Coordinates of C-alpha atoms and ligand atoms in Angstrom, one line a residue:
Chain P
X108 CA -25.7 49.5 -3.9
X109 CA -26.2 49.6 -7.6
X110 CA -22.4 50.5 -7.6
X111 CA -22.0 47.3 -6.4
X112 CA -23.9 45.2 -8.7
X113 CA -22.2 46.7 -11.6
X114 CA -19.0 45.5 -10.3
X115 CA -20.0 42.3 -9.2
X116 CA -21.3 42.3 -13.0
X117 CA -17.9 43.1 -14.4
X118 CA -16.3 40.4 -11.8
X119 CA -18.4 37.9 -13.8
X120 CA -17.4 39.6 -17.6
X121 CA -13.7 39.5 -17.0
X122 CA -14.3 36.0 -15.7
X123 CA -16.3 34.8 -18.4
X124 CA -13.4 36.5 -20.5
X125 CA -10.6 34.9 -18.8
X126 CA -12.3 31.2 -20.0
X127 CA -13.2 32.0 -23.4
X128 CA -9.9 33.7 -24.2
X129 CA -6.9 33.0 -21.7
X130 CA -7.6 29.5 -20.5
X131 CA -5.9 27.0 -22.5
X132 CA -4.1 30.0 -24.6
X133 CA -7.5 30.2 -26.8
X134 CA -6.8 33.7 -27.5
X135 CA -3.6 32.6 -29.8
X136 CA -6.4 30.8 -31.9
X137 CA -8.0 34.2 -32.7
X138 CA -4.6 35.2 -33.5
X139 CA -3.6 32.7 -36.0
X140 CA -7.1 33.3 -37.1
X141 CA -6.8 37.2 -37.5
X142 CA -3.1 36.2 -39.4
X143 CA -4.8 34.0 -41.9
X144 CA -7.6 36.7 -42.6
X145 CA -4.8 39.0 -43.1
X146 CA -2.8 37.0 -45.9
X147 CA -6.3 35.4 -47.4
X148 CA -7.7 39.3 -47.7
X149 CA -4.1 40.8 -48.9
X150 CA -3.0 37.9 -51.0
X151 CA -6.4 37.7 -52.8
X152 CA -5.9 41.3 -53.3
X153 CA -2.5 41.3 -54.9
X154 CA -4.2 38.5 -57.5
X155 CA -7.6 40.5 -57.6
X156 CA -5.8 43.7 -58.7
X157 CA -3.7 41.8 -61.2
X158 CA -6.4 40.0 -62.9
X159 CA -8.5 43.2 -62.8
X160 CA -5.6 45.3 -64.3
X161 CA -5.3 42.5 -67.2
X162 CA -8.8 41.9 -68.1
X163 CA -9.4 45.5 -68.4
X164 CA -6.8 46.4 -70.3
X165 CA -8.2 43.5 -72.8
X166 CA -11.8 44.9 -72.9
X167 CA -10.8 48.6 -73.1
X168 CA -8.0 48.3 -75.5
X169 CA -10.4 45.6 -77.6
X170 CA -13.6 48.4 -77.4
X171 CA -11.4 51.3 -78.3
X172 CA -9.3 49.6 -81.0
X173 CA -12.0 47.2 -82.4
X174 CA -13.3 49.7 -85.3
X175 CA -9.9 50.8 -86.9
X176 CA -8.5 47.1 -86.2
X177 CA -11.3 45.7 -88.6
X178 CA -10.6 47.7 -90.9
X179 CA -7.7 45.5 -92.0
X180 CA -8.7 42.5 -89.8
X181 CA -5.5 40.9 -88.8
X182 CA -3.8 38.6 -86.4
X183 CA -4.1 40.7 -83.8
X184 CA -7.7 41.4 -84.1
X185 CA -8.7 37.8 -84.2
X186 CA -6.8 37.5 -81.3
X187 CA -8.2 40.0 -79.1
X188 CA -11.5 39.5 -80.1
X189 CA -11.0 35.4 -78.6
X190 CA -9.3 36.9 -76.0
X191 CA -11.8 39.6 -75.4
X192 CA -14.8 36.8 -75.8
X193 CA -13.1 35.2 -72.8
X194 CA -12.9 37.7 -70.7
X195 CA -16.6 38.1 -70.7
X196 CA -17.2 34.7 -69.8
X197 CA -15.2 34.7 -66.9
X198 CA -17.2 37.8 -65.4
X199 CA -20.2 36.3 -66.4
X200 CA -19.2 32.8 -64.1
X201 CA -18.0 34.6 -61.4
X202 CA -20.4 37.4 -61.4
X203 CA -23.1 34.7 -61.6
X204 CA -22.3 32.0 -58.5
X205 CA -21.6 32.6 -54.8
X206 CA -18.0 32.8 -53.7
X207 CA -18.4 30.2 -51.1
X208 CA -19.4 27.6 -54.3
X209 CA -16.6 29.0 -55.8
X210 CA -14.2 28.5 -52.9
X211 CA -15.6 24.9 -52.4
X212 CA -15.0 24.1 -56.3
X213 CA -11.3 25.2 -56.3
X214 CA -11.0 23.4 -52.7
X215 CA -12.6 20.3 -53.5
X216 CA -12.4 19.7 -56.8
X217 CA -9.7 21.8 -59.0
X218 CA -7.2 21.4 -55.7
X219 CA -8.5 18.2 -54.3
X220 CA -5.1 17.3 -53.3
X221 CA -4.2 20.6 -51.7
X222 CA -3.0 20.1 -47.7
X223 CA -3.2 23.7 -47.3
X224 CA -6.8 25.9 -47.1
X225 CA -4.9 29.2 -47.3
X226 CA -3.4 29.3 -50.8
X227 CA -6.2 28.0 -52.5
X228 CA -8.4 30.6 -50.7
X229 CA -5.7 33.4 -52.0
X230 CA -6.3 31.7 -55.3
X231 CA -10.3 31.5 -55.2
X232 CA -11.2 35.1 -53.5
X233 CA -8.5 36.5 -55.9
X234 CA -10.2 35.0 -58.8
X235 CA -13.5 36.0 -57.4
X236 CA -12.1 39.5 -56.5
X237 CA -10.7 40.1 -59.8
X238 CA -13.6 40.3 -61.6
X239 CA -15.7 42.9 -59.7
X240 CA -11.8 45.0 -59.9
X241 CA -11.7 44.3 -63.6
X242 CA -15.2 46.1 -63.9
X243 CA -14.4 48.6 -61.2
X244 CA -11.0 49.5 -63.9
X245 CA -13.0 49.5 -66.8
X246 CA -15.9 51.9 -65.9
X247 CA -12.7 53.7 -64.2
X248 CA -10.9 54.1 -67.5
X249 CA -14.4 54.8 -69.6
X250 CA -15.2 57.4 -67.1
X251 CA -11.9 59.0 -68.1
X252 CA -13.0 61.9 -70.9
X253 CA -11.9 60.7 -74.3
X254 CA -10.6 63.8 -75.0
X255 CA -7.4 62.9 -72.6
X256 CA -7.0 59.8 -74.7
X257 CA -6.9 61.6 -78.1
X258 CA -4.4 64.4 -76.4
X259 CA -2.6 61.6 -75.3
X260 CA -2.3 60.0 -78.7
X261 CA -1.6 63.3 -80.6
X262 CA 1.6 63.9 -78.8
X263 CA 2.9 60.5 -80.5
X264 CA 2.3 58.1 -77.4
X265 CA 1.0 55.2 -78.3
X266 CA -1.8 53.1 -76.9
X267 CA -0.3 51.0 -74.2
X268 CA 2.1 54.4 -73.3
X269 CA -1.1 56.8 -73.2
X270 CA -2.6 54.0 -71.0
X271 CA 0.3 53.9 -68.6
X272 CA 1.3 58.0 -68.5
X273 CA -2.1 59.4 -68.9
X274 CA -5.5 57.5 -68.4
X275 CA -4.7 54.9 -65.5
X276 CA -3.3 57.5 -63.1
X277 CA -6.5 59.7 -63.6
X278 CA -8.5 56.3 -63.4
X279 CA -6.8 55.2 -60.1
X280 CA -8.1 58.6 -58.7
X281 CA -11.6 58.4 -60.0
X282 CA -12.0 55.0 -58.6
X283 CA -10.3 54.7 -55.6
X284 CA -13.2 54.6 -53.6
X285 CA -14.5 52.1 -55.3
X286 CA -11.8 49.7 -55.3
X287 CA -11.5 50.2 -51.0
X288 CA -15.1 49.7 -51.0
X289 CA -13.8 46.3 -53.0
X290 CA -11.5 45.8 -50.7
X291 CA -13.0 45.8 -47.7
X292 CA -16.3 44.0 -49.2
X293 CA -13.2 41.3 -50.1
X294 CA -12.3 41.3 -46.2
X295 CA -15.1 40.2 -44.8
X296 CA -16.0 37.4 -47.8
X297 CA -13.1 36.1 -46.3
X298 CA -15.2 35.2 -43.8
X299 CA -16.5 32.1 -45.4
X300 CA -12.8 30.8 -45.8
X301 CA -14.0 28.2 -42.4
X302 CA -15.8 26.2 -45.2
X303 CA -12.8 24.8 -47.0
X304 CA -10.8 24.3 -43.2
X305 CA -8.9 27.2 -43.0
X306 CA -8.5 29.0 -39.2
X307 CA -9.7 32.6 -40.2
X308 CA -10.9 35.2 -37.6
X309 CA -14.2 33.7 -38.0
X310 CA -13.9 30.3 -37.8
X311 CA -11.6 30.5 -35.2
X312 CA -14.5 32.7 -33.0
X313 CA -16.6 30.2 -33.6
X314 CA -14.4 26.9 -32.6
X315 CA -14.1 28.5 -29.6
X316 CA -17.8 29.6 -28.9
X317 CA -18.2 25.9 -29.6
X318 CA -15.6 24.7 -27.0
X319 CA -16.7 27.2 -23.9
X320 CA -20.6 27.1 -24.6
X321 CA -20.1 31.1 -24.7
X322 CA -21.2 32.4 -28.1
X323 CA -21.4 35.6 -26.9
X324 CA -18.5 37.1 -26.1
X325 CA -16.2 35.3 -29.1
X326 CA -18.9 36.5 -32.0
X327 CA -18.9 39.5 -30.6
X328 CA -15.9 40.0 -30.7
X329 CA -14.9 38.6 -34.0
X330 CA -17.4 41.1 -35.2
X331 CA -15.9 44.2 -33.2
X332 CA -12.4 43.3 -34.9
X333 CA -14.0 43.3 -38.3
X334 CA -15.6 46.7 -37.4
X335 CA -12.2 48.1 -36.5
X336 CA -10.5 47.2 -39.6
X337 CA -12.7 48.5 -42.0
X338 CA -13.0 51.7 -40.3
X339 CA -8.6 51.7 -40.2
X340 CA -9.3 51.1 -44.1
X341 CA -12.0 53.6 -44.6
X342 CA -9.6 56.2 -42.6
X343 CA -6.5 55.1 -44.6
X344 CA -8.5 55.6 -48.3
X345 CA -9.7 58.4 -47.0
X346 CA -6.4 60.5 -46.4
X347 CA -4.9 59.2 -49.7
X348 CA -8.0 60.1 -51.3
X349 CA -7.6 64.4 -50.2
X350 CA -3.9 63.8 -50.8
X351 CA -5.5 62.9 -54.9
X352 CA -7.4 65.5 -55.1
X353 CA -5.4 68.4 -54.4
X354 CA -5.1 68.7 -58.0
X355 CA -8.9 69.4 -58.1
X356 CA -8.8 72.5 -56.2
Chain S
X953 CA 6.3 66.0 -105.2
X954 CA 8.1 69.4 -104.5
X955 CA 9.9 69.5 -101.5
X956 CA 8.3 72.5 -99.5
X957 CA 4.6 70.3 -99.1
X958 CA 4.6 69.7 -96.1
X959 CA 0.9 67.7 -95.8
X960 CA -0.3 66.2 -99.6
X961 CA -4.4 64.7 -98.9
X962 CA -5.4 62.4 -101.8
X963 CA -8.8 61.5 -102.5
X964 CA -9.9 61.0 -98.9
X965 CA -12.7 59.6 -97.9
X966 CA -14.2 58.7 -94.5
X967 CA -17.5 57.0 -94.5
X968 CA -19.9 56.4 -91.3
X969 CA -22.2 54.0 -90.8
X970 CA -21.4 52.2 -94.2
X971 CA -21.3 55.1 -96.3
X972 CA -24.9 56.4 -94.9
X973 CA -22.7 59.5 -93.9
X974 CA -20.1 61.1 -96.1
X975 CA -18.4 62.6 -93.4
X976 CA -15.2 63.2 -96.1
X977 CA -16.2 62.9 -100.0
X978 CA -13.2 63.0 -101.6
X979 CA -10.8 65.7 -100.2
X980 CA -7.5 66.4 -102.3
X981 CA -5.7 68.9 -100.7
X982 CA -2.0 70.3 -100.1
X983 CA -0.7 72.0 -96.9
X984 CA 3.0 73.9 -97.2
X985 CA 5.7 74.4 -95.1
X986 CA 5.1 77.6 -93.2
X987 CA 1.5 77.8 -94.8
X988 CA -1.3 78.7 -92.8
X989 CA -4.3 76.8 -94.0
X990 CA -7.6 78.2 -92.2
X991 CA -10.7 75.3 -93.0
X992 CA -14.2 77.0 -92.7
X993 CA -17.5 75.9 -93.4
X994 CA -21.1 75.2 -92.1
X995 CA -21.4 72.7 -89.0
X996 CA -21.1 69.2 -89.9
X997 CA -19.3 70.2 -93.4
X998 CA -16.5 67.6 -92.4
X999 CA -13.6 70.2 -91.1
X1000 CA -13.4 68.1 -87.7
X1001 CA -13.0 64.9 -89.4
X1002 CA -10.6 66.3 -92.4
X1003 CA -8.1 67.7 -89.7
X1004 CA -8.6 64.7 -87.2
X1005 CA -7.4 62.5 -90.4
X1006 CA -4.5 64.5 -91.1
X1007 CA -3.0 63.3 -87.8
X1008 CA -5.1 59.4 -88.3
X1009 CA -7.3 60.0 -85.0
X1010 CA -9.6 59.3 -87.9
X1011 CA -9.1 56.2 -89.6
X1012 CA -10.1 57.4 -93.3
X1013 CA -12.6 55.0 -95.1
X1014 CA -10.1 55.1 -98.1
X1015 CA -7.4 58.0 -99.9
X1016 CA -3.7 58.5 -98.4
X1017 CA -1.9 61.2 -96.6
X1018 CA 1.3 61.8 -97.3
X1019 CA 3.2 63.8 -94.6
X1020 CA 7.0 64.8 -95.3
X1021 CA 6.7 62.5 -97.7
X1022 CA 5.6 59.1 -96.2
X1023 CA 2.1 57.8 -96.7
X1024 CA 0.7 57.5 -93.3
X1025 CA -2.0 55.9 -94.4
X1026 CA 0.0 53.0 -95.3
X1027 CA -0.3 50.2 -93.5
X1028 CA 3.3 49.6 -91.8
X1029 CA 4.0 53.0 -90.9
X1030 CA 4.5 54.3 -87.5
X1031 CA 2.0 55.9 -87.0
X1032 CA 3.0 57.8 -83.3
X1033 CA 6.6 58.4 -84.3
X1034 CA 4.5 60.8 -87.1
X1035 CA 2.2 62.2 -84.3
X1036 CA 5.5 63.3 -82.6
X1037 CA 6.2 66.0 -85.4
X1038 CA 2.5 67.0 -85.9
X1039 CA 0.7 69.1 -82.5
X1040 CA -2.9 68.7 -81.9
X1041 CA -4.6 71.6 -80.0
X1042 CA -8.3 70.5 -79.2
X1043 CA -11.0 72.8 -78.6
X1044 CA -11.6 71.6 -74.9
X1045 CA -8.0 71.9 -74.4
X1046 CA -7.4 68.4 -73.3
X1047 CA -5.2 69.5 -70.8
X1048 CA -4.2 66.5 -68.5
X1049 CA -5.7 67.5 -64.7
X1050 CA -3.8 65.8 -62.5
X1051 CA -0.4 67.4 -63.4
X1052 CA 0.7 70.7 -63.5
X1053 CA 1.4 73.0 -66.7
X1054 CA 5.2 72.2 -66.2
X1055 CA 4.4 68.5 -66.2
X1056 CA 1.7 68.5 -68.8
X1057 CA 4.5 70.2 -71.1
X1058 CA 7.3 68.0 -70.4
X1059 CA 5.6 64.7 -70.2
X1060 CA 5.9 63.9 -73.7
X1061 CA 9.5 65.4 -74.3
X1062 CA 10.7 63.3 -71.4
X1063 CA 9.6 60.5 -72.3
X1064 CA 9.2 60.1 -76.2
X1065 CA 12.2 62.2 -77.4
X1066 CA 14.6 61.0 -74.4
X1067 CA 15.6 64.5 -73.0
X1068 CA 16.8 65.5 -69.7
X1069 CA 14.2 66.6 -66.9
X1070 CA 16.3 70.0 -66.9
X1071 CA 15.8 70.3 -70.0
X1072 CA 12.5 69.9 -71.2
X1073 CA 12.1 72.0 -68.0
X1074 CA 13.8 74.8 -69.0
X1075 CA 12.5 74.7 -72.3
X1076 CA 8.7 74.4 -71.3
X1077 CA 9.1 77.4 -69.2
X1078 CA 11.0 79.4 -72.0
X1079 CA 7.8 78.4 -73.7
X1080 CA 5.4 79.6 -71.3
X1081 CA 7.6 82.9 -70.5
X1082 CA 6.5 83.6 -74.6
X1083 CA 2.7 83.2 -73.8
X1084 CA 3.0 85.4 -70.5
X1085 CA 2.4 82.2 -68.1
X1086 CA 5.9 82.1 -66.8
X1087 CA 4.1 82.2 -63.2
X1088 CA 1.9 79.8 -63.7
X1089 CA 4.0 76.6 -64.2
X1090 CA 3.7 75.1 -61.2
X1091 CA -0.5 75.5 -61.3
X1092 CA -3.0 72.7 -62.1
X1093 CA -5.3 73.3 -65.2
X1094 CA -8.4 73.6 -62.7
X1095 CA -6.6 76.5 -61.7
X1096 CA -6.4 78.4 -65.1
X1097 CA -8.5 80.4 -67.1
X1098 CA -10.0 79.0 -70.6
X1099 CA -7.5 81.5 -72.1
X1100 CA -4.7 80.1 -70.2
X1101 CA -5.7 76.9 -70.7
X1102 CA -5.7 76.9 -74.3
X1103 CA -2.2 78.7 -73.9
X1104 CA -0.4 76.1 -72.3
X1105 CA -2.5 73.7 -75.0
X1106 CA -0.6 75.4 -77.6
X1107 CA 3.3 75.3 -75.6
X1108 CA 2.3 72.0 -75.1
X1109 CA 2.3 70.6 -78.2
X1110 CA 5.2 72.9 -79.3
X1111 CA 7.5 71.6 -76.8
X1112 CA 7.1 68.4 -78.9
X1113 CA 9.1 70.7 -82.2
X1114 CA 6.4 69.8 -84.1
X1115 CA 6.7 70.7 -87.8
X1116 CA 2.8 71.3 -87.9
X1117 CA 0.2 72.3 -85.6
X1118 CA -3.3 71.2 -86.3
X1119 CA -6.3 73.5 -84.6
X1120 CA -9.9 72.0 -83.9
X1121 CA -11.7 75.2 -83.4
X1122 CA -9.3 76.1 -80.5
X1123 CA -11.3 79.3 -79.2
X1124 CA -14.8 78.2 -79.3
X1125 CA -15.1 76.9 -76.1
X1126 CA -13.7 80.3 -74.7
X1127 CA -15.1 83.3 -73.0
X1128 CA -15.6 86.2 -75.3
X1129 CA -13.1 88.1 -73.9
X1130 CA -10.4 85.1 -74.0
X1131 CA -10.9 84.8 -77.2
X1132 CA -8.2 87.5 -78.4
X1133 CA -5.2 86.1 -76.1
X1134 CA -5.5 82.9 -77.6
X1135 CA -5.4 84.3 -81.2
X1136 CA -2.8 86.7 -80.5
X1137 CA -0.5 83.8 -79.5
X1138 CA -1.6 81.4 -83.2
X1139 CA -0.8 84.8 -84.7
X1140 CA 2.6 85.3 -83.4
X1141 CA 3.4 81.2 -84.2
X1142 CA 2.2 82.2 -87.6
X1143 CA 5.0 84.9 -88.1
X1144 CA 7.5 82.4 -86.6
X1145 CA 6.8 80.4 -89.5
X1146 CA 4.9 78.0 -88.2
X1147 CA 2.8 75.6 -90.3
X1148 CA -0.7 75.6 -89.3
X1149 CA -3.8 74.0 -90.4
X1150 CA -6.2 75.8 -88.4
X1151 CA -10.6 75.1 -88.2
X1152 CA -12.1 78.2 -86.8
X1153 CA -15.1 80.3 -87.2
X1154 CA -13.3 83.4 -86.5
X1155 CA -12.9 84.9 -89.6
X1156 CA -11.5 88.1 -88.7
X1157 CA -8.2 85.4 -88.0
X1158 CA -8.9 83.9 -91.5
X1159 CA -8.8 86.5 -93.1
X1160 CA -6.2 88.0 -91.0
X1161 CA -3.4 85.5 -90.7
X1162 CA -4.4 83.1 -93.0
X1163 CA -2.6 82.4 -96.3
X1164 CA -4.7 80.2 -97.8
X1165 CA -8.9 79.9 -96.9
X1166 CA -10.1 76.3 -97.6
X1167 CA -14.0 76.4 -98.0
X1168 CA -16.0 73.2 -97.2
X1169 CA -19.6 71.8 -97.3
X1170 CA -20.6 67.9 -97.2
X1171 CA -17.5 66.5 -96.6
X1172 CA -16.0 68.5 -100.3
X1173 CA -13.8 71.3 -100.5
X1174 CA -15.9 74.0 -102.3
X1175 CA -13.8 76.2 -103.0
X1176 CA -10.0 77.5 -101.6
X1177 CA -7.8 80.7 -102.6
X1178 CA -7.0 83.2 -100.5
X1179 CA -8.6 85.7 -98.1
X1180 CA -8.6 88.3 -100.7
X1181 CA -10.6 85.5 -103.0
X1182 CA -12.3 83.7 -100.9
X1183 CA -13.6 86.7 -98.3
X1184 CA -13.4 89.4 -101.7
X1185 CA -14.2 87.8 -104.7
X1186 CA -16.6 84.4 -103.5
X1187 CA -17.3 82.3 -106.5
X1188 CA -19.6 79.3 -105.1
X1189 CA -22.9 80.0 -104.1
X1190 CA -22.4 77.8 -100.7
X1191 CA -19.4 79.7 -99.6
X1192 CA -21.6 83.6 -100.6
X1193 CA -24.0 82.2 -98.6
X1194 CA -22.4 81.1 -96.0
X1195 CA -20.2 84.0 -95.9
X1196 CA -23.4 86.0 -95.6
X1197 CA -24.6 84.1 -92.8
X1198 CA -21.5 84.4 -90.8
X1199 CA -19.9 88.1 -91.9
Ligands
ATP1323 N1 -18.6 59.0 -85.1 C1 -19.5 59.4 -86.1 N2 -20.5 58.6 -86.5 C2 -21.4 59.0 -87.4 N3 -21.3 60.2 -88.0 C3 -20.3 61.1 -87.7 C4 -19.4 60.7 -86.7 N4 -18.5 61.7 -86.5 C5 -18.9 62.7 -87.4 N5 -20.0 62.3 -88.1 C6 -20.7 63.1 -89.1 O1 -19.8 63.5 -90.0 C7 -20.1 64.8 -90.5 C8 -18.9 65.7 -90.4 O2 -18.7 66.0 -89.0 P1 -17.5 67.0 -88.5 O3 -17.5 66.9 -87.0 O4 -16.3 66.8 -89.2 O5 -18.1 68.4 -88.9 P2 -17.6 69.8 -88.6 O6 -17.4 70.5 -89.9 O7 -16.4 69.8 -87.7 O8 -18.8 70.5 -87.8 P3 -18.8 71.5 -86.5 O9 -18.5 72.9 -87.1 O10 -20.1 71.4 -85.9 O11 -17.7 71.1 -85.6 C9 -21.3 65.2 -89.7 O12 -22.5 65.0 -90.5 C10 -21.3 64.3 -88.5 O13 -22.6 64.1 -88.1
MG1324 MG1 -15.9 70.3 -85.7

């Protein structure tokens, strides 16, 4: 008997399934939708890591190099100090507000012409991203012993070389973790991207919950393929991270 | 200036927290070609600081150094084309951990004098065969010893042909009994020819290997001659009671 109920039960499930997903093709929404999360998250990734990598390399090289540049205080060190001075702001801004205000101010009012959501989402989680990725670096490259830096130096690199060869590769290592924990905090912020129009995973789960009076199963799953691809990420990092550390053994 | 200085100090001076600490009082001071200098003195006497100027990972408050002949000090001299002919070995090694002795040694030769991978290879391990770590080349630092560590510091920085090697207490942070196969290898560089300004508190090596002893206290050079003088016949009442301290 109970046999039966249970698959009378899933009868209902896979019916309930068919209408939310195959009727009327909805289940190509959640693709475009999965699509768009894809190329918001990896796009705003690409211009995180950029702007991270710059902004950085302006606050270290301006805390490492500020005492023997003022000693004969010349173009350069007026530079980086401005420079350096806006750097700071910027974290401060983004650090300070909420990334859906953010998203909104690109979308409605720096791009208020834009057609297309997508881009300026790139441009606003990148810009957004880039911040917590520029501090991620930095702490990174101050974790690094300075002792590297001066061994570095002594062999007749110079700063921007002794960067490049020696600290960043051993930075890269030290904060890997970090930056995938970045990463996949940066994937599901993505989430919000439905504010400013664009069809991400989200949005699109909840169009349709809207259209078939079934929250359920579309939330659910929205949230199930969230779940999967952080744990694919957490997986991936996770290997690359051993395949690091075999110089630690 | 004759031709065989190799390192001439003039009046240097490095001053912390704006002039608070004397860190360098006025150091004159002349290092020649195949000389080995040996710097002692008390702690916080200014030996780190003199010998981390000499290569500029001190900026000096005020004074020049001249090194074959150009003032580094100056302000448009380059200063890592310099750094190339002077080695640095650091009393925490300063190995680099995430590549191996073979790639620690040629890093720099690859890619600051322009040689061939084969090359710089077969020269790092000609190096290593002369400090007995032949073997080794293809291990991480976290797999080495202190002793061996400090080894591949040294064939490190003399893959680079350096014309000097500057020593920051380089057998401090060893085991006792690692202490001798580090020394061993300074003393064979030494009777190579090797120019070397070395800080140590081993003074059996002073007095040893050294040619000339350069005695300092509060950032001044006390007194200098050598071992015979300085470990013999002490004249300043610092250096005879330091001596006594540390003998
Ligand atoms: N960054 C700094 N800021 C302020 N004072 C400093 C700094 N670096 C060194 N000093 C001071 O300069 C003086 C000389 O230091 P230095 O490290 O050269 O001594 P040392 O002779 O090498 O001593 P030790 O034998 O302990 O290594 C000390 O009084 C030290 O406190
Ligand atoms: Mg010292």
């Amino acid at each position: 008997m109970q046999y039966l109920s249970i698959m009378a039960d899933f009868t209902v499930f896979l019916e309930k399934l068919n209408h939310v997903f195959i009727e009327k093709d909805r289940y190509k929404q959640m693709l475009i939708g999965l699509l768009n999360t894809f190329k918001i998250t990896a796009g705003a990734l690409v211009v995180g890591v950029i702007i991270g990598v710059i902004i950085a390399a302006v606050r270290t090289s301006y805390d490492k190099n500020k005492e023997s540049m003022a000693l004969n205080k010349g173009f350069g060190y007026y530079a980086l100090s401005i420079i350096n001075s806006f750097c700071k702001f910027y974290l401060t801004i983004i650090r300070g507000t909420p990334v859906v205000v953010q998203l909104m101010i690109c979308y409605f009012i720096i791009f208020a012409n834009a057609r297309d959501g997508i881009p300026v989402a790139i441009f606003a989680f990148g810009i957004n991203s880039g911040a917590y990725v520029a501090e991620i670096f930095r702490a990174g490259i101050m974790s690094i012993d300075n002792g590297q830096f001066e061994a570095g130096r002594s062999l007749g690199f110079n700063y921007l070389q002794t960067m490049k060869s020696i600290i960043i590769p051993q930075m890269f290592k030290a904060v890997l973790p970090t930056l995938c924990n970045e990463f996949i905090a940066l994937l599901k912020e993505t989430s919000v991207a439905g504010y400013v129009g664009v069809v991400d995973i989200t949005k699109a789960g909840n169009t349709i919950a809207g259209r078939t009076y079934n929250y359920f199963i579309p939330l659910l799953t929205v949230a199930l393929i969230y779940l999967i691809m952080v744990m694919i990420l957490t997986k991936l990092v996770g290997r690359l991270e051993r395949r690091l550390r075999k110089s630690d053994r | 200036m004759t031709d065989n200085v190799l390192i001439r100090v003039n009046d240097l001076k490095k001053h912390y927290n704006g002039g608070a600490v004397k860190a360098l009082d006025g150091i004159d001071c002349e290092i020649k070609k195949g000389e080995v200098v040996v710097i002692i003195g008390p702690s916080g006497s200014g030996k780190s600081t003199l010998l981390r100027s000499l290569n500029l990972l001190e900026i000096p408050t005020s004074g020049q150094i001249y090194f074959e002949g150009t003032d580094i000090t100056a302000k448009k001299v380059n200063i890592n084309a310099h750094r190339q002919k002077m080695g640095m070995v650091f009393q925490h090694f300063n190995l680099f951990p995430n590549m191996t002795v073979l790639k620690n040694m040629t890093l720099a030769p690859v890619k600051l004098l322009g040689k061939q991978k084969a090359e710089a290879k077969e020269k790092a391990l000609e190096l290593l065969k002369r400090v007995g770590l032949e073997d080794r080349a293809d291990a991480y630092p976290s797999q080495l010893s202190g002793g061996q560590k400090q080894r591949v510091a040294i064939v490190r920085s003399l893959a680079m042909n350096p014309d000097v090697i500057l020593f920051d207490e380089p057998t401090s942070a060893l085991d006792p009994e690692m202490v001798g196969e580090v020394l061993d290898v300074m003393k064979e560089l030494a009777e190579d020819g090797m120019t070397m300004v070395v800080v140590t508190h081993e003074m059996g090596f002073a007095r040893e290997v050294g040619d000339r002893v350069i005695f300092m206290d509060d950032g001044k050079i006390l007194e200098e001659g050598t071992p015979e003088q300085i470990f013999g016949n002490p004249q300043n009442p610092r250096l005879k009671d330091f001596l006594s301290k540390v003998l």
